[in-house]
Coordinates of C-alpha atoms in Angstrom, one line a residue:
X1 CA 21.1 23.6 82.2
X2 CA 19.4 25.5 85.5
X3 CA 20.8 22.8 87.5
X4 CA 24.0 23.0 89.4
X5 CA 25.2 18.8 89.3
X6 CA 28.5 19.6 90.6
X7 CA 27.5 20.0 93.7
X8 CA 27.7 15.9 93.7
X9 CA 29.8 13.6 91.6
X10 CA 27.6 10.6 91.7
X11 CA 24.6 12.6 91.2
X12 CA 25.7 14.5 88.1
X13 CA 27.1 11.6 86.7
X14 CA 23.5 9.5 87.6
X15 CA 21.3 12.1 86.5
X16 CA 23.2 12.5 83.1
X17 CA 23.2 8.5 82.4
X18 CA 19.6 8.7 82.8
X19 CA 19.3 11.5 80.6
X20 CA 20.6 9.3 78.0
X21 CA 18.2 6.6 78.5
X22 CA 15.2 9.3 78.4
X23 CA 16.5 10.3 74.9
X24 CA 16.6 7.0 73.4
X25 CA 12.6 6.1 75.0
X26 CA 11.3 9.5 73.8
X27 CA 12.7 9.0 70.2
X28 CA 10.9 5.6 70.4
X29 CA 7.6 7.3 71.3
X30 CA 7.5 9.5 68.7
X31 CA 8.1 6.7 66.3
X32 CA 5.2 6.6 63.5
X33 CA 5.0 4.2 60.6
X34 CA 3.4 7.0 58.6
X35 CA 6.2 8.5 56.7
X36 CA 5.0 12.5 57.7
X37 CA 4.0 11.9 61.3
X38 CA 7.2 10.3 62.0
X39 CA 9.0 13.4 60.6
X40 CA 6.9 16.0 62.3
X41 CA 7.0 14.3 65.4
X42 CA 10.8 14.4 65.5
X43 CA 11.0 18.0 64.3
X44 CA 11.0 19.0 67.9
X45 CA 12.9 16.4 69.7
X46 CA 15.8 16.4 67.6
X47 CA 15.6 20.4 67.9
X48 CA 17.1 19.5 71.1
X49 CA 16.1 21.6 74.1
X50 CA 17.0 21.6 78.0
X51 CA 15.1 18.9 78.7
X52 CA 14.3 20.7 82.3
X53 CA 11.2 18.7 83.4
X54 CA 12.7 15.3 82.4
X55 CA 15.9 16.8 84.9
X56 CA 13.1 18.1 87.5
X57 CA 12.1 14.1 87.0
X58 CA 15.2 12.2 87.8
X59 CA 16.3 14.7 90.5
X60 CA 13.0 14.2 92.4
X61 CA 13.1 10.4 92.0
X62 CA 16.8 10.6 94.2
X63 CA 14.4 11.0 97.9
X64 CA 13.4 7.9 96.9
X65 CA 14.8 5.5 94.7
X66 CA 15.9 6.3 91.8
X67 CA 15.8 3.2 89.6
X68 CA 12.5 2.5 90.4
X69 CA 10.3 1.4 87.7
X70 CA 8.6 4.1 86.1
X71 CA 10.9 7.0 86.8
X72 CA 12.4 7.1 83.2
X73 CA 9.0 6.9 81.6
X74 CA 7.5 9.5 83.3
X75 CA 10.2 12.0 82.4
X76 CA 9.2 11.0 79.0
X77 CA 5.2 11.5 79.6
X78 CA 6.0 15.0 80.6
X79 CA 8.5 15.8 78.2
X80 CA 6.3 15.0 75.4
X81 CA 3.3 16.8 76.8
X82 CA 5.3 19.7 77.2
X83 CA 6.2 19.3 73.4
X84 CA 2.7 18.4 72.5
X85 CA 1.7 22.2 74.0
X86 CA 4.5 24.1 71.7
X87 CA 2.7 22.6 68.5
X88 CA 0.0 24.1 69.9
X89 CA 1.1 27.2 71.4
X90 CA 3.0 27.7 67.3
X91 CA -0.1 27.3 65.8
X92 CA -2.1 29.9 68.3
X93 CA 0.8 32.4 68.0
X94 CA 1.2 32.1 64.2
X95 CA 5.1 31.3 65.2
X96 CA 7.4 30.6 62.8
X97 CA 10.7 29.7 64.7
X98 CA 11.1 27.1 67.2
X99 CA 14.6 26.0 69.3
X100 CA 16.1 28.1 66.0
X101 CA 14.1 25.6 63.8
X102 CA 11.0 26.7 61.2
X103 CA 8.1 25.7 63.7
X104 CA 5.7 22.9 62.8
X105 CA 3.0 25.2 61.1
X106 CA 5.0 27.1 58.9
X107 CA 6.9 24.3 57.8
X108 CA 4.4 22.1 57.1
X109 CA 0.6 23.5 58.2
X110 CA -1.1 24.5 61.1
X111 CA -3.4 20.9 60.8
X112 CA 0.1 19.1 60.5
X113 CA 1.1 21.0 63.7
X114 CA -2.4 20.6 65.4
X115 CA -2.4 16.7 64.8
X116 CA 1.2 16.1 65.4
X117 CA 0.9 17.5 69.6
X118 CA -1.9 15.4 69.7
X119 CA -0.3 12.6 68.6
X120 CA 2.6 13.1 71.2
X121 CA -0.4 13.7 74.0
X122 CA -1.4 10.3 72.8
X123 CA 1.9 8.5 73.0
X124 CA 2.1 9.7 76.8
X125 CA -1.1 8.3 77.7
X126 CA 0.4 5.4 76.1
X127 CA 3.5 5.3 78.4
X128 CA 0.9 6.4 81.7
X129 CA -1.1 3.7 81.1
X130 CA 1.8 1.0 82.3
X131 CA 2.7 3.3 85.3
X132 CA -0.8 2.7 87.0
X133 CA -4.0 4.6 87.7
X134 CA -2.9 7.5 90.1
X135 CA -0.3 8.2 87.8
X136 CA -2.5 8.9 84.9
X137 CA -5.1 10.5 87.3
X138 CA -2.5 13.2 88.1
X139 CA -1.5 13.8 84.4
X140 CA -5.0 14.0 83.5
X141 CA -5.3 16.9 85.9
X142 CA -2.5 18.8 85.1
X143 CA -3.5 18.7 81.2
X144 CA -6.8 20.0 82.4
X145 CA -5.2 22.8 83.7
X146 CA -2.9 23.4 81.2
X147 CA -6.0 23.5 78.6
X148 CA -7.7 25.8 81.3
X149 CA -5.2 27.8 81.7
X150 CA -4.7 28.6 77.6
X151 CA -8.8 29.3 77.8
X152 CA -8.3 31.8 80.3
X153 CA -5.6 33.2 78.9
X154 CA -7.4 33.7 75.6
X155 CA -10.4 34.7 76.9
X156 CA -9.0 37.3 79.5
X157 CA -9.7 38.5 82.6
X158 CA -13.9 38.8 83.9
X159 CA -14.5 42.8 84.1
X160 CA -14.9 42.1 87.5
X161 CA -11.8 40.1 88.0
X162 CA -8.6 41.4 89.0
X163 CA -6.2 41.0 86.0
X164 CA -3.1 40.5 88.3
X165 CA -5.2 37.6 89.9
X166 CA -6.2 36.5 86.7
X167 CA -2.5 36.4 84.9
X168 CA -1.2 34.7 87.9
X169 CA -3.4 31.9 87.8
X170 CA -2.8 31.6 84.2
X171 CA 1.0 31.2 85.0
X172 CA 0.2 28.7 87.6
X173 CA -2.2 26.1 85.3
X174 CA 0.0 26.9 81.6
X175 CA 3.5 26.8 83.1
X176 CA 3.4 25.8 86.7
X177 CA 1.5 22.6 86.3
X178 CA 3.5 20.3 84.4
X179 CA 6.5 21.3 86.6
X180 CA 5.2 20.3 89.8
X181 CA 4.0 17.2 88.1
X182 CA 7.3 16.0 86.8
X183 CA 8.6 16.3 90.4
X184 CA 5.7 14.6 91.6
X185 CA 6.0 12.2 89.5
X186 CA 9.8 11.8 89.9
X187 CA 8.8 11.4 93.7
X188 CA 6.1 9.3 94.0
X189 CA 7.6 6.4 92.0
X190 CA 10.5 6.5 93.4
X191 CA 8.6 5.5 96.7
X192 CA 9.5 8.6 98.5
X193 CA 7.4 9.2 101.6
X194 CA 3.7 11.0 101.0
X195 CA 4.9 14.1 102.7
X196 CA 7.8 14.8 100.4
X197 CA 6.4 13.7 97.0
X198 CA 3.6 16.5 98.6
X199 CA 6.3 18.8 99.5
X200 CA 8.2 18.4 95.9
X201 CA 5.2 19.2 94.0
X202 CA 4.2 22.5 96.0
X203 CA 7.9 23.8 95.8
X204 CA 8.1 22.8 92.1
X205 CA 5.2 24.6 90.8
X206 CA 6.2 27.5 93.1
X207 CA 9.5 27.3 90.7
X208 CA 7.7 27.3 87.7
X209 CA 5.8 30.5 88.4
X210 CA 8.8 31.9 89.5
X211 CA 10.7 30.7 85.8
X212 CA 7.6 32.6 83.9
X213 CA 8.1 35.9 85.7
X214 CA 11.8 36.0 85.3
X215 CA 11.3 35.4 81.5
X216 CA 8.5 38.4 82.2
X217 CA 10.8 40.4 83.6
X218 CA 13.8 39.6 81.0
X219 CA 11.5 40.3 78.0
X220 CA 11.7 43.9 79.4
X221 CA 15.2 44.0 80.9
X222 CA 17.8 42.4 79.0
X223 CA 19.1 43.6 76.1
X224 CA 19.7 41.0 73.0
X225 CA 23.7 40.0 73.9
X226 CA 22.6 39.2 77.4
X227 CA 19.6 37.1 76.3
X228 CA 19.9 35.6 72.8
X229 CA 16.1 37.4 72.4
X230 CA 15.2 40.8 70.9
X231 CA 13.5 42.5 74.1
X232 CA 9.8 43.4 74.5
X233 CA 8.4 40.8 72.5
X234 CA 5.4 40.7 74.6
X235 CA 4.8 44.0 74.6
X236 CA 5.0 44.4 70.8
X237 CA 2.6 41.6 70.8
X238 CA 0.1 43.4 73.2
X239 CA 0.8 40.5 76.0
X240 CA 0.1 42.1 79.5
X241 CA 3.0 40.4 81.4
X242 CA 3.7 41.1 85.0
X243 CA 5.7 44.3 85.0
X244 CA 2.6 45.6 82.3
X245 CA 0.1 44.7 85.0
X246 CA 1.8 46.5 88.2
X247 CA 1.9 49.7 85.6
X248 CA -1.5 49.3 85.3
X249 CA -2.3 48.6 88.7
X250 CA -0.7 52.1 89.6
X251 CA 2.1 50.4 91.0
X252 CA 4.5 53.8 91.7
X253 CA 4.0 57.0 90.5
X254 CA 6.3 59.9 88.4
X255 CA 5.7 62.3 85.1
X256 CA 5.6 59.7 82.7
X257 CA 3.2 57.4 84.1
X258 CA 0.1 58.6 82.2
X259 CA 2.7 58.4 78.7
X260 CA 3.0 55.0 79.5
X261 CA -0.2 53.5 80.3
X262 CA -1.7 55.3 77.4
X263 CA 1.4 53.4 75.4
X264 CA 0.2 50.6 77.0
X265 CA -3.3 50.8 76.0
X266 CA -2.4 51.1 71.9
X267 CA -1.1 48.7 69.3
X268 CA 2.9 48.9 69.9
X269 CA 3.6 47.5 66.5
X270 CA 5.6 51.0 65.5
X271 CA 9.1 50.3 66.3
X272 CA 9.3 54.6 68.0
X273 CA 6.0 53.7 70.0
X274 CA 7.8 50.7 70.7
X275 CA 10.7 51.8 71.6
X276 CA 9.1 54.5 74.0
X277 CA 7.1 52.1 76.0
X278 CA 9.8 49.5 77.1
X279 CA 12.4 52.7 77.9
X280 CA 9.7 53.9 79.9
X281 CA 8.4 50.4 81.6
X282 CA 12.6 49.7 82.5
X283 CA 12.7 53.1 84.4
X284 CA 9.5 52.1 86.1
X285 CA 9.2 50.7 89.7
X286 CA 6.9 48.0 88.4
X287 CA 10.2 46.6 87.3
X288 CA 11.2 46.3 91.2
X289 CA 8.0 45.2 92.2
X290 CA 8.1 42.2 89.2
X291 CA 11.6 41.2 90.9
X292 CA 10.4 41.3 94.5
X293 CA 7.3 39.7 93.4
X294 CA 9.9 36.4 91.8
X295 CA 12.0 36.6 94.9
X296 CA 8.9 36.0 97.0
X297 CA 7.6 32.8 94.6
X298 CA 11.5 31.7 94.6
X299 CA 12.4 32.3 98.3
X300 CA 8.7 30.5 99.3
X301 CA 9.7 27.3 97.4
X302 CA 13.3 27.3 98.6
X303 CA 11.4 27.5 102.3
X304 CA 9.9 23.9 101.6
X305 CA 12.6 22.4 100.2
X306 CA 14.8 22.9 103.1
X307 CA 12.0 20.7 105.2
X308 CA 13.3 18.0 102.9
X309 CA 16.0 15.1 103.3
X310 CA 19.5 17.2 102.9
X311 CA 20.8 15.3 100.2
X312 CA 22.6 16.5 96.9
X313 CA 19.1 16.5 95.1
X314 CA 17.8 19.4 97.5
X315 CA 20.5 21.4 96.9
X316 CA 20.3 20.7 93.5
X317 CA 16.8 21.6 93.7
X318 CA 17.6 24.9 96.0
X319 CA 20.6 25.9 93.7
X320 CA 17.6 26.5 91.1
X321 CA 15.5 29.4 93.4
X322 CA 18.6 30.5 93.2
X323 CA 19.3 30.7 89.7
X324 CA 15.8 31.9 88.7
X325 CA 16.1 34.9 91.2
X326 CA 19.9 35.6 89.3
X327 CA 18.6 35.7 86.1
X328 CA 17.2 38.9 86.2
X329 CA 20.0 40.5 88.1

């Protein structure tokens, strides 16, 4: 877990109780008495996982109060709409591993997959429709920008568009989204006053962005005992993250640049062109201008979270920009 709970007693030991209670109610939702549905619908859950935006949830809902009605079921609404998008992303990727698990689609089929994330999206607009109209007004809006942001992403940049623009936007409606909502949500029902449920949700999405271009840079900098992942997936799989787009931007200059953006520019599916292209992109200073570049989107959301109430659930929440910004050394 991101979070650093010891930094308070009673929160840690609040935070995980409700934890528990967020299990139990999302193993309920996903709950089918269709003998398949029920199985595929647990396939992720009991995968396990962080659960990071349930966390970003229940820490929110502590400027307010925190055993307010609502708070545990909306940690559930966006928990399952988070898993309702990796059936979907599996099925768009062809993927066929998952939390160490055979995904969805290549367990069962890609229809199976397709129809079992959006049964979960319909079980959270189950739960949303007891927490009142705003609330389902707001996850109605960040699903349309999740669903934009997955068009865009497929679709790719307008030739007149900048591509940097372009991918950061992306980043901001497929990942960023659904993290400011859960501490929005966790916020505003929790009663917390207008200006810091408004304040929460601007510094959270800032903290999602910044999450996506760590992993972007750790796809190119880590090597597989630091990370648990074989590096440059992405770039074997032709997807310009942000170090790939400073490259191509002309970020920096040397010998090798020309070798690298015409790497860049072919299928890197050969393990030699492979392995050229990422020891090229590490010695690169787009890899210094990606970290500067997560500092910036870290250190900006850390700025308005210190506006906030000093309690243990800001520096919970500040001990994240932190961690983000370590990740990537």
């Amino acid at each position: 877990m991101p979070f650093d709970l010891s930094v308070d007693e009673a929160l840690a030991a609040a935070v995980q109780e409700r934890l528990g209670a967020i299990e139990a109610v999302l193993l309920d939702a996903v709950h089918s008495d269709d003998p398949l549905l029920a199985e595929a619908s647990k396939h992720l859950v009991e995968a396990g996982g962080k659960r990071f935006r349930p966390t970003l949830v229940l820490l929110a809902s502590h400027f307010g109060d925190p055993a307010a009605r609502g708070v545990v079921e909306a940690a559930v609404v966006v928990e399952l709409t988070h898993l309702a998008t990796l059936y979907h992303d599996d099925v768009m990727d062809e993927a066929t591993v998952r939390r160490g698990e055979p995904s969805a689609n290549s367990r069962w089929t890609n229809t199976v997959a397709i129809l079992t994330g959006d049964y979960l999206f319909a079980r959270a607009s189950d739960l949303l429709a007891d927490l009142g109209p705003e609330a389902v007004r707001i996850q109605a809006r960040a699903f349309s920008r999740l669903v934009r942001g997955q068009i865009q992403e497929t679709v790719g940049p307008a030739p007149d568009a900048d591509p940097l623009k372009h991918y950061l936007q992306v980043v901001a409606d497929k990942t960023g989204s659904l993290i400011a909502v859960s501490g929005q949500f966790g916020a505003l029902l929790s009663g917390a006053p207008t200006h810091v449920v408004d304040t929460v949700t601007s510094a959270c999405e800032k903290i999602g962005v910044a999450f996506q271009l760590a992993d972007d840079v750790l796809d190119i900098a880590s090597d597989t005992e630091q990370s648990g992942k074989t590096p440059g997936i992405d770039l074997r799989e032709g997807i310009r993250t942000l170090p790939v787009h400073h490259v191509l931007a002309g970020i920096g200059s040397g010998p090798d640049d020309a070798r690298l953006r015409a790497l860049l520019d072919q299928d890197l599916t050969d393990d030699a062109l492979h392995a050229e292209a990422l020891a090229l992109l590490r010695a690169h200073p787009a890899m210094e201008r990606s970290r500067s570049d997560l500092r910036r989107w870290a250190e900006d959301a850390r700025a308005e979270l210190l506006t906030l109430p000093d309690i243990p659930a800001r520096a919970a929440f500040i001990g994240l920009c932190d961690y983000v910004v370590s990740r990537t050394g």
